[in-house]
Amino acid sequence: MTRNSKPSLGSFAFFAIAFALSAYFTFAAVQGDFGLFRRVEIEAEAAALQQDLDQLSDNIQEMENLTRRLSDDFLDLDLLDEQARAVLGLLRADELVIQ
């Protein structure tokens, strides 16, 4: 019996297929639809959306405060004066307008 030092074609095909499959799954795990890069993108987008939500919540609270201050139950005269000046262009009798 002689020992063949040359690997057979079957073992070469097996290792080639195994390498190709491992390369495919590694690529899919890193850059696929559910891969690491996509996860980082989703987390960054979630952080940006959370920041937008916080900003909008602050805006809503500010608007609710202004609305409450101009309601019938609680009237802030300074805010009413400011709104009358800004929206209607009203002035007091003791003020001068310089254009």
JSON list of N, CA, C and O in Angstrom, two decimals, residues 2 4 9 17 20 28 30 33 36 39 41-42 44-45 48 58 60 69-70 74 79 83-86 88 97-98:
[
{"chain": "A", "resi": 2, "resn": "THR", "atom": "N", "xyz": [0.54, 2.05, -0.90]},
{"chain": "A", "resi": 2, "resn": "THR", "atom": "CA", "xyz": [1.27, 3.31, -0.97]},
{"chain": "A", "resi": 2, "resn": "THR", "atom": "C", "xyz": [0.36, 4.43, -0.50]},
{"chain": "A", "resi": 2, "resn": "THR", "atom": "O", "xyz": [-0.84, 4.43, -0.74]},
{"chain": "A", "resi": 4, "resn": "ASN", "atom": "N", "xyz": [-0.91, 8.09, -0.69]},
{"chain": "A", "resi": 4, "resn": "ASN", "atom": "CA", "xyz": [-1.02, 9.15, -1.68]},
{"chain": "A", "resi": 4, "resn": "ASN", "atom": "C", "xyz": [-0.82, 10.49, -0.97]},
{"chain": "A", "resi": 4, "resn": "ASN", "atom": "O", "xyz": [-1.54, 10.86, -0.07]},
{"chain": "A", "resi": 9, "resn": "LEU", "atom": "N", "xyz": [-9.82, 15.11, -4.65]},
{"chain": "A", "resi": 9, "resn": "LEU", "atom": "CA", "xyz": [-10.71, 16.17, -5.11]},
{"chain": "A", "resi": 9, "resn": "LEU", "atom": "C", "xyz": [-11.89, 16.34, -4.16]},
{"chain": "A", "resi": 9, "resn": "LEU", "atom": "O", "xyz": [-12.36, 17.46, -3.95]},
{"chain": "A", "resi": 17, "resn": "ILE", "atom": "N", "xyz": [-16.35, 24.31, -0.03]},
{"chain": "A", "resi": 17, "resn": "ILE", "atom": "CA", "xyz": [-17.75, 24.59, 0.31]},
{"chain": "A", "resi": 17, "resn": "ILE", "atom": "C", "xyz": [-17.85, 25.09, 1.75]},
{"chain": "A", "resi": 17, "resn": "ILE", "atom": "O", "xyz": [-18.59, 26.04, 2.04]},
{"chain": "A", "resi": 20, "resn": "ALA", "atom": "N", "xyz": [-16.69, 28.68, 1.80]},
{"chain": "A", "resi": 20, "resn": "ALA", "atom": "CA", "xyz": [-17.68, 29.57, 1.17]},
{"chain": "A", "resi": 20, "resn": "ALA", "atom": "C", "xyz": [-18.87, 29.81, 2.10]},
{"chain": "A", "resi": 20, "resn": "ALA", "atom": "O", "xyz": [-19.34, 30.95, 2.25]},
{"chain": "A", "resi": 28, "resn": "ALA", "atom": "N", "xyz": [-23.09, 37.86, 6.25]},
{"chain": "A", "resi": 28, "resn": "ALA", "atom": "CA", "xyz": [-24.49, 38.12, 6.61]},
{"chain": "A", "resi": 28, "resn": "ALA", "atom": "C", "xyz": [-24.61, 38.58, 8.06]},
{"chain": "A", "resi": 28, "resn": "ALA", "atom": "O", "xyz": [-25.45, 39.43, 8.38]},
{"chain": "A", "resi": 30, "resn": "VAL", "atom": "N", "xyz": [-22.47, 40.33, 9.70]},
{"chain": "A", "resi": 30, "resn": "VAL", "atom": "CA", "xyz": [-21.92, 41.68, 9.86]},
{"chain": "A", "resi": 30, "resn": "VAL", "atom": "C", "xyz": [-22.72, 42.70, 9.06]},
{"chain": "A", "resi": 30, "resn": "VAL", "atom": "O", "xyz": [-23.09, 43.75, 9.59]},
{"chain": "A", "resi": 33, "resn": "ASP", "atom": "N", "xyz": [-29.28, 42.19, 6.70]},
{"chain": "A", "resi": 33, "resn": "ASP", "atom": "CA", "xyz": [-30.42, 42.96, 7.18]},
{"chain": "A", "resi": 33, "resn": "ASP", "atom": "C", "xyz": [-30.53, 42.95, 8.70]},
{"chain": "A", "resi": 33, "resn": "ASP", "atom": "O", "xyz": [-31.06, 43.87, 9.29]},
{"chain": "A", "resi": 36, "resn": "LEU", "atom": "N", "xyz": [-24.68, 43.33, 12.36]},
{"chain": "A", "resi": 36, "resn": "LEU", "atom": "CA", "xyz": [-24.16, 44.27, 13.35]},
{"chain": "A", "resi": 36, "resn": "LEU", "atom": "C", "xyz": [-24.25, 45.72, 12.89]},
{"chain": "A", "resi": 36, "resn": "LEU", "atom": "O", "xyz": [-24.61, 46.61, 13.67]},
{"chain": "A", "resi": 39, "resn": "ARG", "atom": "N", "xyz": [-27.76, 46.96, 13.12]},
{"chain": "A", "resi": 39, "resn": "ARG", "atom": "CA", "xyz": [-28.14, 47.17, 14.52]},
{"chain": "A", "resi": 39, "resn": "ARG", "atom": "C", "xyz": [-27.62, 48.52, 15.03]},
{"chain": "A", "resi": 39, "resn": "ARG", "atom": "O", "xyz": [-28.32, 49.24, 15.73]},
{"chain": "A", "resi": 41, "resn": "GLU", "atom": "N", "xyz": [-27.03, 51.14, 13.16]},
{"chain": "A", "resi": 41, "resn": "GLU", "atom": "CA", "xyz": [-27.84, 52.15, 12.49]},
{"chain": "A", "resi": 41, "resn": "GLU", "atom": "C", "xyz": [-29.19, 52.32, 13.20]},
{"chain": "A", "resi": 41, "resn": "GLU", "atom": "O", "xyz": [-29.66, 53.45, 13.40]},
{"chain": "A", "resi": 42, "resn": "ILE", "atom": "N", "xyz": [-29.81, 51.22, 13.58]},
{"chain": "A", "resi": 42, "resn": "ILE", "atom": "CA", "xyz": [-31.11, 51.27, 14.25]},
{"chain": "A", "resi": 42, "resn": "ILE", "atom": "C", "xyz": [-30.98, 51.94, 15.61]},
{"chain": "A", "resi": 42, "resn": "ILE", "atom": "O", "xyz": [-31.83, 52.75, 16.00]},
{"chain": "A", "resi": 44, "resn": "ALA", "atom": "N", "xyz": [-28.74, 54.18, 16.49]},
{"chain": "A", "resi": 44, "resn": "ALA", "atom": "CA", "xyz": [-28.50, 55.61, 16.27]},
{"chain": "A", "resi": 44, "resn": "ALA", "atom": "C", "xyz": [-29.80, 56.31, 15.87]},
{"chain": "A", "resi": 44, "resn": "ALA", "atom": "O", "xyz": [-30.09, 57.42, 16.34]},
{"chain": "A", "resi": 45, "resn": "GLU", "atom": "N", "xyz": [-30.60, 55.66, 15.05]},
{"chain": "A", "resi": 45, "resn": "GLU", "atom": "CA", "xyz": [-31.88, 56.24, 14.65]},
{"chain": "A", "resi": 45, "resn": "GLU", "atom": "C", "xyz": [-32.83, 56.33, 15.85]},
{"chain": "A", "resi": 45, "resn": "GLU", "atom": "O", "xyz": [-33.55, 57.33, 16.00]},
{"chain": "A", "resi": 48, "resn": "ALA", "atom": "N", "xyz": [-31.81, 59.31, 17.94]},
{"chain": "A", "resi": 48, "resn": "ALA", "atom": "CA", "xyz": [-32.23, 60.56, 17.31]},
{"chain": "A", "resi": 48, "resn": "ALA", "atom": "C", "xyz": [-33.74, 60.77, 17.47]},
{"chain": "A", "resi": 48, "resn": "ALA", "atom": "O", "xyz": [-34.19, 61.90, 17.76]},
{"chain": "A", "resi": 58, "resn": "ASP", "atom": "N", "xyz": [-41.15, 68.85, 25.30]},
{"chain": "A", "resi": 58, "resn": "ASP", "atom": "CA", "xyz": [-40.87, 70.18, 25.88]},
{"chain": "A", "resi": 58, "resn": "ASP", "atom": "C", "xyz": [-41.73, 71.25, 25.22]},
{"chain": "A", "resi": 58, "resn": "ASP", "atom": "O", "xyz": [-42.27, 72.14, 25.90]},
{"chain": "A", "resi": 60, "resn": "ILE", "atom": "N", "xyz": [-44.62, 70.82, 23.76]},
{"chain": "A", "resi": 60, "resn": "ILE", "atom": "CA", "xyz": [-46.01, 70.61, 24.18]},
{"chain": "A", "resi": 60, "resn": "ILE", "atom": "C", "xyz": [-46.23, 71.18, 25.58]},
{"chain": "A", "resi": 60, "resn": "ILE", "atom": "O", "xyz": [-47.24, 71.86, 25.84]},
{"chain": "A", "resi": 69, "resn": "ARG", "atom": "N", "xyz": [-52.13, 79.83, 30.86]},
{"chain": "A", "resi": 69, "resn": "ARG", "atom": "CA", "xyz": [-51.96, 81.21, 31.32]},
{"chain": "A", "resi": 69, "resn": "ARG", "atom": "C", "xyz": [-52.91, 82.18, 30.64]},
{"chain": "A", "resi": 69, "resn": "ARG", "atom": "O", "xyz": [-53.16, 83.26, 31.15]},
{"chain": "A", "resi": 70, "resn": "LEU", "atom": "N", "xyz": [-53.46, 81.82, 29.48]},
{"chain": "A", "resi": 70, "resn": "LEU", "atom": "CA", "xyz": [-54.43, 82.67, 28.79]},
{"chain": "A", "resi": 70, "resn": "LEU", "atom": "C", "xyz": [-55.86, 82.15, 28.94]},
{"chain": "A", "resi": 70, "resn": "LEU", "atom": "O", "xyz": [-56.76, 82.66, 28.27]},
{"chain": "A", "resi": 74, "resn": "PHE", "atom": "N", "xyz": [-57.31, 81.28, 34.73]},
{"chain": "A", "resi": 74, "resn": "PHE", "atom": "CA", "xyz": [-56.06, 81.88, 35.16]},
{"chain": "A", "resi": 74, "resn": "PHE", "atom": "C", "xyz": [-55.58, 82.80, 34.05]},
{"chain": "A", "resi": 74, "resn": "PHE", "atom": "O", "xyz": [-55.17, 82.34, 33.00]},
{"chain": "A", "resi": 79, "resn": "LEU", "atom": "N", "xyz": [-48.74, 88.27, 29.80]},
{"chain": "A", "resi": 79, "resn": "LEU", "atom": "CA", "xyz": [-48.79, 87.47, 28.58]},
{"chain": "A", "resi": 79, "resn": "LEU", "atom": "C", "xyz": [-49.88, 88.00, 27.64]},
{"chain": "A", "resi": 79, "resn": "LEU", "atom": "O", "xyz": [-49.68, 88.05, 26.43]},
{"chain": "A", "resi": 83, "resn": "GLN", "atom": "N", "xyz": [-49.22, 89.34, 23.87]},
{"chain": "A", "resi": 83, "resn": "GLN", "atom": "CA", "xyz": [-49.92, 88.80, 22.71]},
{"chain": "A", "resi": 83, "resn": "GLN", "atom": "C", "xyz": [-50.69, 89.91, 21.96]},
{"chain": "A", "resi": 83, "resn": "GLN", "atom": "O", "xyz": [-50.73, 89.91, 20.74]},
{"chain": "A", "resi": 84, "resn": "ALA", "atom": "N", "xyz": [-51.28, 90.82, 22.70]},
{"chain": "A", "resi": 84, "resn": "ALA", "atom": "CA", "xyz": [-52.01, 91.92, 22.06]},
{"chain": "A", "resi": 84, "resn": "ALA", "atom": "C", "xyz": [-51.06, 92.80, 21.26]},
{"chain": "A", "resi": 84, "resn": "ALA", "atom": "O", "xyz": [-51.39, 93.26, 20.16]},
{"chain": "A", "resi": 85, "resn": "ARG", "atom": "N", "xyz": [-49.89, 93.03, 21.79]},
{"chain": "A", "resi": 85, "resn": "ARG", "atom": "CA", "xyz": [-48.90, 93.83, 21.06]},
{"chain": "A", "resi": 85, "resn": "ARG", "atom": "C", "xyz": [-48.41, 93.10, 19.81]},
{"chain": "A", "resi": 85, "resn": "ARG", "atom": "O", "xyz": [-48.27, 93.70, 18.74]},
{"chain": "A", "resi": 86, "resn": "ALA", "atom": "N", "xyz": [-48.12, 91.82, 19.94]},
{"chain": "A", "resi": 86, "resn": "ALA", "atom": "CA", "xyz": [-47.55, 91.06, 18.83]},
{"chain": "A", "resi": 86, "resn": "ALA", "atom": "C", "xyz": [-48.57, 90.79, 17.73]},
{"chain": "A", "resi": 86, "resn": "ALA", "atom": "O", "xyz": [-48.28, 90.97, 16.54]},
{"chain": "A", "resi": 88, "resn": "LEU", "atom": "N", "xyz": [-52.04, 91.98, 17.47]},
{"chain": "A", "resi": 88, "resn": "LEU", "atom": "CA", "xyz": [-52.91, 93.07, 17.05]},
{"chain": "A", "resi": 88, "resn": "LEU", "atom": "C", "xyz": [-52.18, 94.37, 16.79]},
{"chain": "A", "resi": 88, "resn": "LEU", "atom": "O", "xyz": [-52.75, 95.29, 16.19]},
{"chain": "A", "resi": 97, "resn": "VAL", "atom": "N", "xyz": [-44.21, 105.58, 19.06]},
{"chain": "A", "resi": 97, "resn": "VAL", "atom": "CA", "xyz": [-43.74, 104.66, 18.02]},
{"chain": "A", "resi": 97, "resn": "VAL", "atom": "C", "xyz": [-42.79, 105.41, 17.12]},
{"chain": "A", "resi": 97, "resn": "VAL", "atom": "O", "xyz": [-43.11, 106.46, 16.57]},
{"chain": "A", "resi": 98, "resn": "ILE", "atom": "N", "xyz": [-41.59, 104.87, 16.96]},
{"chain": "A", "resi": 98, "resn": "ILE", "atom": "CA", "xyz": [-40.59, 105.46, 16.08]},
{"chain": "A", "resi": 98, "resn": "ILE", "atom": "C", "xyz": [-40.35, 104.49, 14.94]},
{"chain": "A", "resi": 98, "resn": "ILE", "atom": "O", "xyz": [-39.98, 103.35, 15.16]}
]
